[in-house]
Amino acid sequence: MSEDDRRTRIDGTPVDRRAFLGGTAAAGIAGLAGCTGDGEDGGGGTETSEPEGGSGTDDLESLGYGRERGELGGTPMSEMPDLEGELTVYSGRGEFLVGQLVSYIESLYDDFSLEVRYGGATDLVNQIVNEGDGTPADVFYSVNAGALGALAGEGRTAALSDDLLELVREEFHTEQWIGTSGRARSVPYNTNALSEGDIPDSVMEFPDFDAQLGWAPSYGSCQAFVTAMRIIEGEEATREWLNAIQEAGIESYPDEFVVSQAVADGEIDAGFTNHYYIQRVIEGREDPPIATTFTEGDAGAVFNVAGAAVVDQASDPTLAENFIRHLLSTEAQDYFAVRTFEYPLVEGVPPVGDLPSIDELDVPNIDLAQLSDLQETVDLMRDAGIDI
């Protein structure tokens, strides 16, 4: 075994890269160092909310890390091009969420140096634009498709290779960016108070639903949900819905993980959140009375993606693309499923929990990049008297 093929296990002992990654592709990512939790973007676009359990590796089991997952599909890192050179990533995904994963990727290659600058996704888009041709950014990694679309709209992304784009379904990429994991809008409900059949199929019916509801209107994901409503239903219908949902007495919370906790505690009957917050409550408690359901084909069922793009001024576009490939490897996709409870986007890597497949979700047909237009939504919500 050559020095170039030898890497270090988490416990510090050497391991052969090809043999190690080949094994983890079949059994999941038990060999990856983990970061706890997930969050969703706040108003500034950066993931901030961390679930119960703290950080580090002490509570990996409580979050499902290293669970038996069986044989998984996709392409293992051992079959991907080696990474060699220097790369700068601007990440709108939180360090506590993806830092261990990207550091692990860096550790696999002796001749690869990775610098990651973390911040709000929107702020980083503006930074890249303001830095112009002198930006050091090679890859932009975003919490949502809206920020990716905003950067592409500024002409600051490079077209991606067809063989990279083919790694995910066409609805989860454009020529300029590619999704790496997904999240579905959902309705968490308290199973002691409601059954799945009680939940309306249309999000527009919720103001008339006889239940105590909760949401997190200052949260970026909630604002993206309202943005989707504006796109699908129109501004006037959305304004009427916002007024009616407030009149119905909806409770406001600081983030969507807290909304899901309130549902499980019986404080409210149901709410509006991304799907993975519910899964975190389920994983962190013993038999909590909370379950997940979805509306049909409307703003309450939007499926958004985190993803990456190669910046137009990347010093080595091929290296940048190959790093993104690693985010779509079997190991990384399983990491997103097991550690962040997101939907993997690579075929053959299922989500964690009792969730429908992506194909079974009734997702509205909208351009995800349009969800970046939050300012009009924020103005509309404030005009409706919502404190955000």
CSV table of C-alpha atoms in Angstrom, one decimal:
chain,number,residue,atom,x,y,z
A,1,MET,CA,0.0,0.0,0.0
A,2,SER,CA,1.5,3.4,-1.0
A,3,GLU,CA,1.5,6.4,1.2
A,4,ASP,CA,-1.0,8.1,-1.2
A,5,ASP,CA,-3.5,5.3,-0.7
A,6,ARG,CA,-3.3,5.4,3.1
A,7,ARG,CA,-5.6,7.6,5.2
A,8,THR,CA,-6.6,7.8,8.8
A,9,ARG,CA,-9.6,6.3,10.6
A,10,ILE,CA,-11.5,8.5,13.0
A,11,ASP,CA,-9.7,6.7,15.9
A,12,GLY,CA,-6.3,7.7,14.3
A,13,THR,CA,-5.3,4.3,12.9
A,14,PRO,CA,-4.3,4.1,9.2
A,15,VAL,CA,-6.7,2.7,6.6
A,16,ASP,CA,-6.5,2.0,2.9
A,17,ARG,CA,-8.7,4.5,1.1
A,18,ARG,CA,-10.0,2.1,-1.6
A,19,ALA,CA,-10.7,-0.8,0.8
A,20,PHE,CA,-12.3,1.5,3.5
A,21,LEU,CA,-14.6,3.4,1.1
A,22,GLY,CA,-15.6,0.2,-0.7
A,23,GLY,CA,-16.8,-1.2,2.7
A,24,THR,CA,-18.7,1.9,3.8
A,25,ALA,CA,-20.6,2.1,0.5
A,26,ALA,CA,-22.3,-1.1,1.4
A,27,ALA,CA,-22.9,-0.6,5.1
A,28,GLY,CA,-23.6,3.2,5.2
A,29,ILE,CA,-21.3,5.9,6.6
A,30,ALA,CA,-20.5,4.5,10.0
A,31,GLY,CA,-16.8,5.5,9.3
A,32,LEU,CA,-17.6,9.2,8.8
A,33,ALA,CA,-17.2,11.6,11.7
A,34,GLY,CA,-20.6,13.1,12.4
A,35,CYS,CA,-22.0,16.4,13.3
A,36,THR,CA,-25.2,16.5,15.2
A,37,GLY,CA,-28.4,17.9,13.9
A,38,ASP,CA,-29.7,20.0,11.2
A,39,GLY,CA,-31.2,23.4,10.9
A,40,GLU,CA,-33.0,25.3,8.3
A,41,ASP,CA,-32.1,28.7,7.0
A,42,GLY,CA,-33.3,31.6,9.1
A,43,GLY,CA,-34.2,34.8,7.4
A,44,GLY,CA,-30.6,35.3,6.5
A,45,GLY,CA,-30.3,32.0,4.7
A,46,THR,CA,-27.9,30.2,7.0
A,47,GLU,CA,-28.8,27.0,8.8
A,48,THR,CA,-28.8,27.7,12.5
A,49,SER,CA,-31.1,25.5,14.5
A,50,GLU,CA,-29.6,22.5,16.2
A,51,PRO,CA,-31.9,19.7,17.5
A,52,GLU,CA,-31.8,18.2,21.0
A,53,GLY,CA,-28.7,16.2,21.9
A,54,GLY,CA,-25.9,18.8,21.6
A,55,SER,CA,-22.9,18.3,19.3
A,56,GLY,CA,-20.0,16.0,18.9
A,57,THR,CA,-20.1,12.2,18.6
A,58,ASP,CA,-21.4,11.2,22.1
A,59,ASP,CA,-25.0,10.9,21.0
A,60,LEU,CA,-24.6,9.5,17.5
A,61,GLU,CA,-26.8,6.5,18.3
A,62,SER,CA,-29.7,8.7,19.4
A,63,LEU,CA,-29.7,10.4,16.0
A,64,GLY,CA,-29.4,7.1,14.1
A,65,TYR,CA,-25.8,7.6,13.0
A,66,GLY,CA,-24.3,4.3,11.9
A,67,ARG,CA,-27.6,2.4,11.9
A,68,GLU,CA,-27.9,-0.7,9.7
A,69,ARG,CA,-29.0,0.5,6.3
A,70,GLY,CA,-28.3,-2.5,4.1
A,71,GLU,CA,-26.8,-2.3,0.7
A,72,LEU,CA,-27.1,1.2,-0.8
A,73,GLY,CA,-27.0,2.4,-4.4
A,74,GLY,CA,-25.1,5.2,-6.0
A,75,THR,CA,-21.3,5.6,-6.5
A,76,PRO,CA,-18.9,5.2,-3.6
A,77,MET,CA,-16.1,7.7,-3.1
A,78,SER,CA,-13.6,5.0,-3.9
A,79,GLU,CA,-14.8,5.1,-7.5
A,80,MET,CA,-14.7,8.9,-7.9
A,81,PRO,CA,-11.8,10.9,-9.3
A,82,ASP,CA,-9.1,11.8,-6.7
A,83,LEU,CA,-9.1,15.3,-5.5
A,84,GLU,CA,-5.8,17.2,-5.9
A,85,GLY,CA,-5.1,20.9,-5.5
A,86,GLU,CA,-6.6,23.8,-3.6
A,87,LEU,CA,-10.3,24.5,-3.4
A,88,THR,CA,-12.3,27.3,-1.7
A,89,VAL,CA,-15.9,26.6,-0.9
A,90,TYR,CA,-18.4,29.3,0.2
A,91,SER,CA,-21.0,27.4,2.2
A,92,GLY,CA,-24.4,28.6,3.1
A,93,ARG,CA,-24.9,25.3,5.0
A,94,GLY,CA,-23.9,25.5,8.6
A,95,GLU,CA,-20.5,24.2,9.8
A,96,PHE,CA,-22.1,22.2,12.6
A,97,LEU,CA,-24.2,20.4,10.0
A,98,VAL,CA,-21.8,19.7,7.1
A,99,GLY,CA,-18.4,20.6,8.5
A,100,GLN,CA,-17.4,17.1,9.5
A,101,LEU,CA,-18.5,15.7,6.1
A,102,VAL,CA,-16.4,18.1,4.1
A,103,SER,CA,-13.5,17.7,6.4
A,104,TYR,CA,-13.7,14.0,6.0
A,105,ILE,CA,-13.6,14.4,2.2
A,106,GLU,CA,-10.5,16.6,2.5
A,107,SER,CA,-8.8,14.0,4.8
A,108,LEU,CA,-9.1,11.3,2.1
A,109,TYR,CA,-6.5,13.0,-0.2
A,110,ASP,CA,-2.9,14.0,0.8
A,111,ASP,CA,-2.6,16.5,-2.1
A,112,PHE,CA,-6.0,18.2,-1.6
A,113,SER,CA,-6.4,21.4,0.5
A,114,LEU,CA,-9.9,22.7,1.2
A,115,GLU,CA,-10.9,26.0,2.7
A,116,VAL,CA,-14.5,26.5,3.6
A,117,ARG,CA,-16.0,29.9,4.4
A,118,TYR,CA,-19.4,29.6,6.2
A,119,GLY,CA,-22.1,32.2,6.1
A,120,GLY,CA,-25.7,33.0,5.1
A,121,ALA,CA,-26.5,31.8,1.7
A,122,THR,CA,-27.8,35.1,0.5
A,123,ASP,CA,-24.9,37.0,2.1
A,124,LEU,CA,-22.4,34.7,0.3
A,125,VAL,CA,-24.2,35.2,-3.1
A,126,ASN,CA,-23.8,39.0,-2.6
A,127,GLN,CA,-20.2,38.5,-1.5
A,128,ILE,CA,-19.3,36.6,-4.7
A,129,VAL,CA,-21.0,39.2,-6.8
A,130,ASN,CA,-19.3,42.0,-5.1
A,131,GLU,CA,-15.9,40.3,-5.3
A,132,GLY,CA,-16.2,40.1,-9.0
A,133,ASP,CA,-13.5,38.4,-11.1
A,134,GLY,CA,-11.3,38.4,-8.0
A,135,THR,CA,-13.5,36.1,-5.9
A,136,PRO,CA,-11.5,33.3,-4.3
A,137,ALA,CA,-14.7,31.1,-4.3
A,138,ASP,CA,-14.5,28.0,-6.5
A,139,VAL,CA,-17.7,26.3,-5.2
A,140,PHE,CA,-20.9,27.8,-3.8
A,141,TYR,CA,-22.7,25.3,-1.5
A,142,SER,CA,-26.3,26.5,-0.7
A,143,VAL,CA,-29.0,25.5,1.7
A,144,ASN,CA,-31.6,26.1,-1.0
A,145,ALA,CA,-32.2,26.3,-4.7
A,146,GLY,CA,-33.2,29.9,-4.5
A,147,ALA,CA,-29.7,31.1,-3.6
A,148,LEU,CA,-28.2,28.9,-6.3
A,149,GLY,CA,-30.7,30.4,-8.8
A,150,ALA,CA,-29.8,33.9,-7.6
A,151,LEU,CA,-26.1,33.3,-8.2
A,152,ALA,CA,-26.7,31.8,-11.6
A,153,GLY,CA,-29.0,34.7,-12.5
A,154,GLU,CA,-26.0,37.1,-11.8
A,155,GLY,CA,-24.0,35.1,-14.4
A,156,ARG,CA,-21.6,33.9,-11.7
A,157,THR,CA,-21.8,30.2,-12.2
A,158,ALA,CA,-20.2,27.9,-14.8
A,159,ALA,CA,-22.1,25.3,-16.8
A,160,LEU,CA,-21.8,21.8,-15.3
A,161,SER,CA,-20.7,18.7,-17.1
A,162,ASP,CA,-23.5,16.4,-18.4
A,163,ASP,CA,-22.1,13.4,-16.6
A,164,LEU,CA,-22.3,15.3,-13.3
A,165,LEU,CA,-25.8,16.4,-13.9
A,166,GLU,CA,-26.9,12.9,-14.7
A,167,LEU,CA,-26.3,11.9,-11.1
A,168,VAL,CA,-29.7,13.4,-10.0
A,169,ARG,CA,-33.1,13.7,-11.7
A,170,GLU,CA,-33.6,16.5,-14.1
A,171,GLU,CA,-36.0,18.4,-11.8
A,172,PHE,CA,-33.2,18.7,-9.2
A,173,HIS,CA,-30.6,20.5,-11.4
A,174,THR,CA,-30.1,23.1,-14.1
A,175,GLU,CA,-27.1,23.5,-16.3
A,176,GLN,CA,-25.7,25.8,-13.7
A,177,TRP,CA,-26.3,24.0,-10.4
A,178,ILE,CA,-27.1,20.6,-9.0
A,179,GLY,CA,-29.1,19.5,-5.9
A,180,THR,CA,-27.3,17.4,-3.3
A,181,SER,CA,-30.1,16.7,-0.8
A,182,GLY,CA,-33.8,17.6,-0.5
A,183,ARG,CA,-36.4,18.6,2.0
A,184,ALA,CA,-40.2,18.4,1.7
A,185,ARG,CA,-42.7,20.7,3.2
A,186,SER,CA,-44.9,18.7,5.6
A,187,VAL,CA,-47.5,18.8,8.3
A,188,PRO,CA,-46.5,17.4,11.7
A,189,TYR,CA,-49.5,16.4,13.7
A,190,ASN,CA,-50.1,15.1,17.2
A,191,THR,CA,-51.4,11.5,17.0
A,192,ASN,CA,-53.3,11.8,20.3
A,193,ALA,CA,-55.3,14.7,18.9
A,194,LEU,CA,-55.7,13.9,15.2
A,195,SER,CA,-55.5,11.1,12.7
A,196,GLU,CA,-54.0,11.4,9.3
A,197,GLY,CA,-57.4,11.5,7.7
A,198,ASP,CA,-58.4,14.6,9.7
A,199,ILE,CA,-55.7,16.7,8.0
A,200,PRO,CA,-56.8,18.7,5.0
A,201,ASP,CA,-55.4,17.7,1.6
A,202,SER,CA,-55.0,21.4,0.6
A,203,VAL,CA,-53.0,23.9,2.6
A,204,MET,CA,-55.5,26.6,1.5
A,205,GLU,CA,-58.1,24.8,3.7
A,206,PHE,CA,-56.1,25.1,7.0
A,207,PRO,CA,-57.6,28.5,8.1
A,208,ASP,CA,-61.0,26.6,8.4
A,209,PHE,CA,-59.4,23.5,10.1
A,210,ASP,CA,-60.6,23.0,13.6
A,211,ALA,CA,-57.2,22.5,15.2
A,212,GLN,CA,-54.6,24.5,17.0
A,213,LEU,CA,-51.8,25.2,14.6
A,214,GLY,CA,-48.2,26.5,14.8
A,215,TRP,CA,-45.6,27.9,12.4
A,216,ALA,CA,-42.3,29.8,12.4
A,217,PRO,CA,-43.0,32.9,10.2
A,218,SER,CA,-39.6,34.5,10.7
A,219,TYR,CA,-37.9,31.3,9.4
A,220,GLY,CA,-36.5,31.3,5.9
A,221,SER,CA,-38.1,27.9,5.0
A,222,CYS,CA,-41.6,29.2,6.1
A,223,GLN,CA,-41.1,32.3,4.1
A,224,ALA,CA,-40.2,30.2,1.1
A,225,PHE,CA,-43.4,28.2,1.7
A,226,VAL,CA,-45.4,31.5,1.6
A,227,THR,CA,-43.4,32.5,-1.5
A,228,ALA,CA,-44.5,29.3,-3.2
A,229,MET,CA,-48.1,30.1,-2.3
A,230,ARG,CA,-47.7,33.5,-3.9
A,231,ILE,CA,-46.4,31.8,-7.1
A,232,ILE,CA,-49.1,29.2,-7.2
A,233,GLU,CA,-52.2,30.9,-5.8
A,234,GLY,CA,-51.4,34.6,-6.5
A,235,GLU,CA,-50.7,37.5,-4.1
A,236,GLU,CA,-54.3,38.3,-3.3
A,237,ALA,CA,-55.2,34.7,-2.3
A,238,THR,CA,-52.0,34.5,-0.3
A,239,ARG,CA,-52.8,37.7,1.5
A,240,GLU,CA,-56.3,36.4,2.4
A,241,TRP,CA,-54.8,33.1,3.6
A,242,LEU,CA,-52.3,34.9,5.8
A,243,ASN,CA,-55.1,37.0,7.4
A,244,ALA,CA,-57.3,34.0,7.8
A,245,ILE,CA,-54.6,31.8,9.4
A,246,GLN,CA,-53.9,34.5,11.9
A,247,GLU,CA,-57.6,34.9,12.7
A,248,ALA,CA,-57.7,31.2,13.3
A,249,GLY,CA,-55.2,31.7,16.1
A,250,ILE,CA,-52.1,30.1,14.7
A,251,GLU,CA,-49.2,30.1,17.3
A,252,SER,CA,-45.8,31.5,16.2
A,253,TYR,CA,-42.5,29.9,17.2
A,254,PRO,CA,-38.8,30.8,16.6
A,255,ASP,CA,-38.0,27.9,14.3
A,256,GLU,CA,-39.5,24.8,12.9
A,257,PHE,CA,-37.8,22.3,15.2
A,258,VAL,CA,-39.6,24.1,18.1
A,259,VAL,CA,-42.9,23.8,16.1
A,260,SER,CA,-42.4,20.0,15.9
A,261,GLN,CA,-41.5,19.8,19.6
A,262,ALA,CA,-44.7,21.7,20.4
A,263,VAL,CA,-46.7,19.2,18.4
A,264,ALA,CA,-45.2,16.3,20.2
A,265,ASP,CA,-45.7,18.0,23.5
A,266,GLY,CA,-49.5,18.4,22.8
A,267,GLU,CA,-49.1,22.2,22.9
A,268,ILE,CA,-50.5,22.5,19.4
A,269,ASP,CA,-52.3,19.9,17.2
A,270,ALA,CA,-50.4,20.4,14.0
A,271,GLY,CA,-48.1,22.8,12.2
A,272,PHE,CA,-46.1,23.7,9.1
A,273,THR,CA,-42.5,22.5,8.9
A,274,ASN,CA,-39.9,20.8,6.7
A,275,HIS,CA,-40.1,17.1,7.1
A,276,TYR,CA,-36.8,16.4,8.8
A,277,TYR,CA,-37.7,18.4,12.0
A,278,ILE,CA,-40.4,15.8,12.7
A,279,GLN,CA,-37.9,13.0,12.2
A,280,ARG,CA,-35.5,14.6,14.7
A,281,VAL,CA,-38.2,14.7,17.4
A,282,ILE,CA,-39.0,11.0,16.7
A,283,GLU,CA,-35.4,10.0,16.8
A,284,GLY,CA,-34.7,12.0,20.0
A,285,ARG,CA,-37.6,10.8,22.1
A,286,GLU,CA,-39.2,7.5,22.9
A,287,ASP,CA,-42.5,7.0,21.1
A,288,PRO,CA,-43.5,10.7,20.8
A,289,PRO,CA,-47.1,11.3,19.6
A,290,ILE,CA,-46.1,12.9,16.4
A,291,ALA,CA,-46.4,11.9,12.8
A,292,THR,CA,-45.9,13.3,9.3
A,293,THR,CA,-48.3,14.0,6.5
A,294,PHE,CA,-48.3,16.1,3.4
A,295,THR,CA,-50.7,18.2,1.4
A,296,GLU,CA,-51.2,17.6,-2.3
A,297,GLY,CA,-49.7,19.6,-5.2
A,298,ASP,CA,-49.7,23.0,-3.5
A,299,ALA,CA,-47.4,25.3,-1.6
A,300,GLY,CA,-47.6,23.0,1.5
A,301,ALA,CA,-45.9,20.2,-0.5
A,302,VAL,CA,-42.9,22.0,-2.1
A,303,PHE,CA,-39.8,20.0,-2.3
A,304,ASN,CA,-36.7,22.1,-2.1
A,305,VAL,CA,-33.0,21.2,-2.4
A,306,ALA,CA,-29.7,22.1,-1.0
A,307,GLY,CA,-27.1,22.1,-3.8
A,308,ALA,CA,-23.9,23.3,-5.2
A,309,ALA,CA,-22.5,25.3,-8.2
A,310,VAL,CA,-19.1,25.9,-9.7
A,311,VAL,CA,-18.3,29.6,-9.5
A,312,ASP,CA,-17.5,31.2,-12.9
A,313,GLN,CA,-14.0,32.2,-11.7
A,314,ALA,CA,-13.1,28.9,-10.3
A,315,SER,CA,-9.3,28.3,-10.6
A,316,ASP,CA,-9.8,24.6,-11.4
A,317,PRO,CA,-13.4,23.9,-12.6
A,318,THR,CA,-12.7,20.2,-12.9
A,319,LEU,CA,-11.6,19.9,-9.3
A,320,ALA,CA,-14.6,21.9,-8.2
A,321,GLU,CA,-16.9,19.6,-10.1
A,322,ASN,CA,-15.2,16.5,-8.6
A,323,PHE,CA,-15.7,17.9,-5.1
A,324,ILE,CA,-19.4,18.3,-5.9
A,325,ARG,CA,-19.4,14.7,-7.1
A,326,HIS,CA,-18.2,13.6,-3.6
A,327,LEU,CA,-21.3,15.3,-2.1
A,328,LEU,CA,-23.3,13.0,-4.4
A,329,SER,CA,-21.4,9.8,-3.4
A,330,THR,CA,-23.1,6.9,-1.7
A,331,GLU,CA,-21.4,7.8,1.6
A,332,ALA,CA,-22.4,11.5,1.5
A,333,GLN,CA,-26.0,10.7,0.5
A,334,ASP,CA,-26.3,8.3,3.3
A,335,TYR,CA,-24.8,10.9,5.6
A,336,PHE,CA,-27.6,13.4,4.6
A,337,ALA,CA,-30.2,10.7,5.3
A,338,VAL,CA,-28.9,9.5,8.6
A,339,ARG,CA,-27.4,12.6,10.1
A,340,THR,CA,-29.5,15.5,8.7
A,341,PHE,CA,-32.7,13.4,7.9
A,342,GLU,CA,-32.9,15.0,4.5
A,343,TYR,CA,-34.0,13.2,1.3
A,344,PRO,CA,-31.0,11.8,-0.6
A,345,LEU,CA,-31.2,12.7,-4.3
A,346,VAL,CA,-29.2,9.7,-5.6
A,347,GLU,CA,-31.2,6.7,-6.6
A,348,GLY,CA,-30.7,3.7,-4.3
A,349,VAL,CA,-30.2,5.7,-1.1
A,350,PRO,CA,-33.5,5.9,0.8
A,351,PRO,CA,-34.5,8.5,3.4
A,352,VAL,CA,-34.6,7.6,7.1
A,353,GLY,CA,-38.0,7.1,8.7
A,354,ASP,CA,-41.5,6.2,7.7
A,355,LEU,CA,-41.6,8.6,4.7
A,356,PRO,CA,-42.9,8.3,1.2
A,357,SER,CA,-40.4,8.2,-1.6
A,358,ILE,CA,-39.9,11.4,-3.7
A,359,ASP,CA,-42.1,9.8,-6.4
A,360,GLU,CA,-44.9,9.3,-3.9
A,361,LEU,CA,-45.0,13.0,-2.9
A,362,ASP,CA,-47.5,15.2,-4.8
A,363,VAL,CA,-45.1,18.1,-5.4
A,364,PRO,CA,-46.2,21.3,-7.2
A,365,ASN,CA,-44.5,22.1,-10.5
A,366,ILE,CA,-42.7,25.3,-9.8
A,367,ASP,CA,-39.2,26.7,-10.6
A,368,LEU,CA,-37.4,26.3,-7.3
A,369,ALA,CA,-35.1,29.2,-8.2
A,370,GLN,CA,-38.1,31.5,-7.9
A,371,LEU,CA,-38.2,30.8,-4.1
A,372,SER,CA,-35.3,33.2,-3.8
A,373,ASP,CA,-37.7,36.1,-4.1
A,374,LEU,CA,-38.3,36.5,-0.4
A,375,GLN,CA,-38.5,40.2,-0.1
A,376,GLU,CA,-41.9,40.6,-1.6
A,377,THR,CA,-43.1,37.7,0.6
A,378,VAL,CA,-41.6,39.4,3.7
A,379,ASP,CA,-43.3,42.7,2.8
A,380,LEU,CA,-46.6,40.9,2.3
A,381,MET,CA,-46.4,39.1,5.6
A,382,ARG,CA,-45.5,42.2,7.5
A,383,ASP,CA,-48.4,44.0,5.7
A,384,ALA,CA,-50.6,41.3,7.0
A,385,GLY,CA,-49.5,42.1,10.5
A,386,ILE,CA,-47.2,39.1,11.0
A,387,ASP,CA,-44.2,39.8,13.3
A,388,ILE,CA,-41.1,38.7,11.5
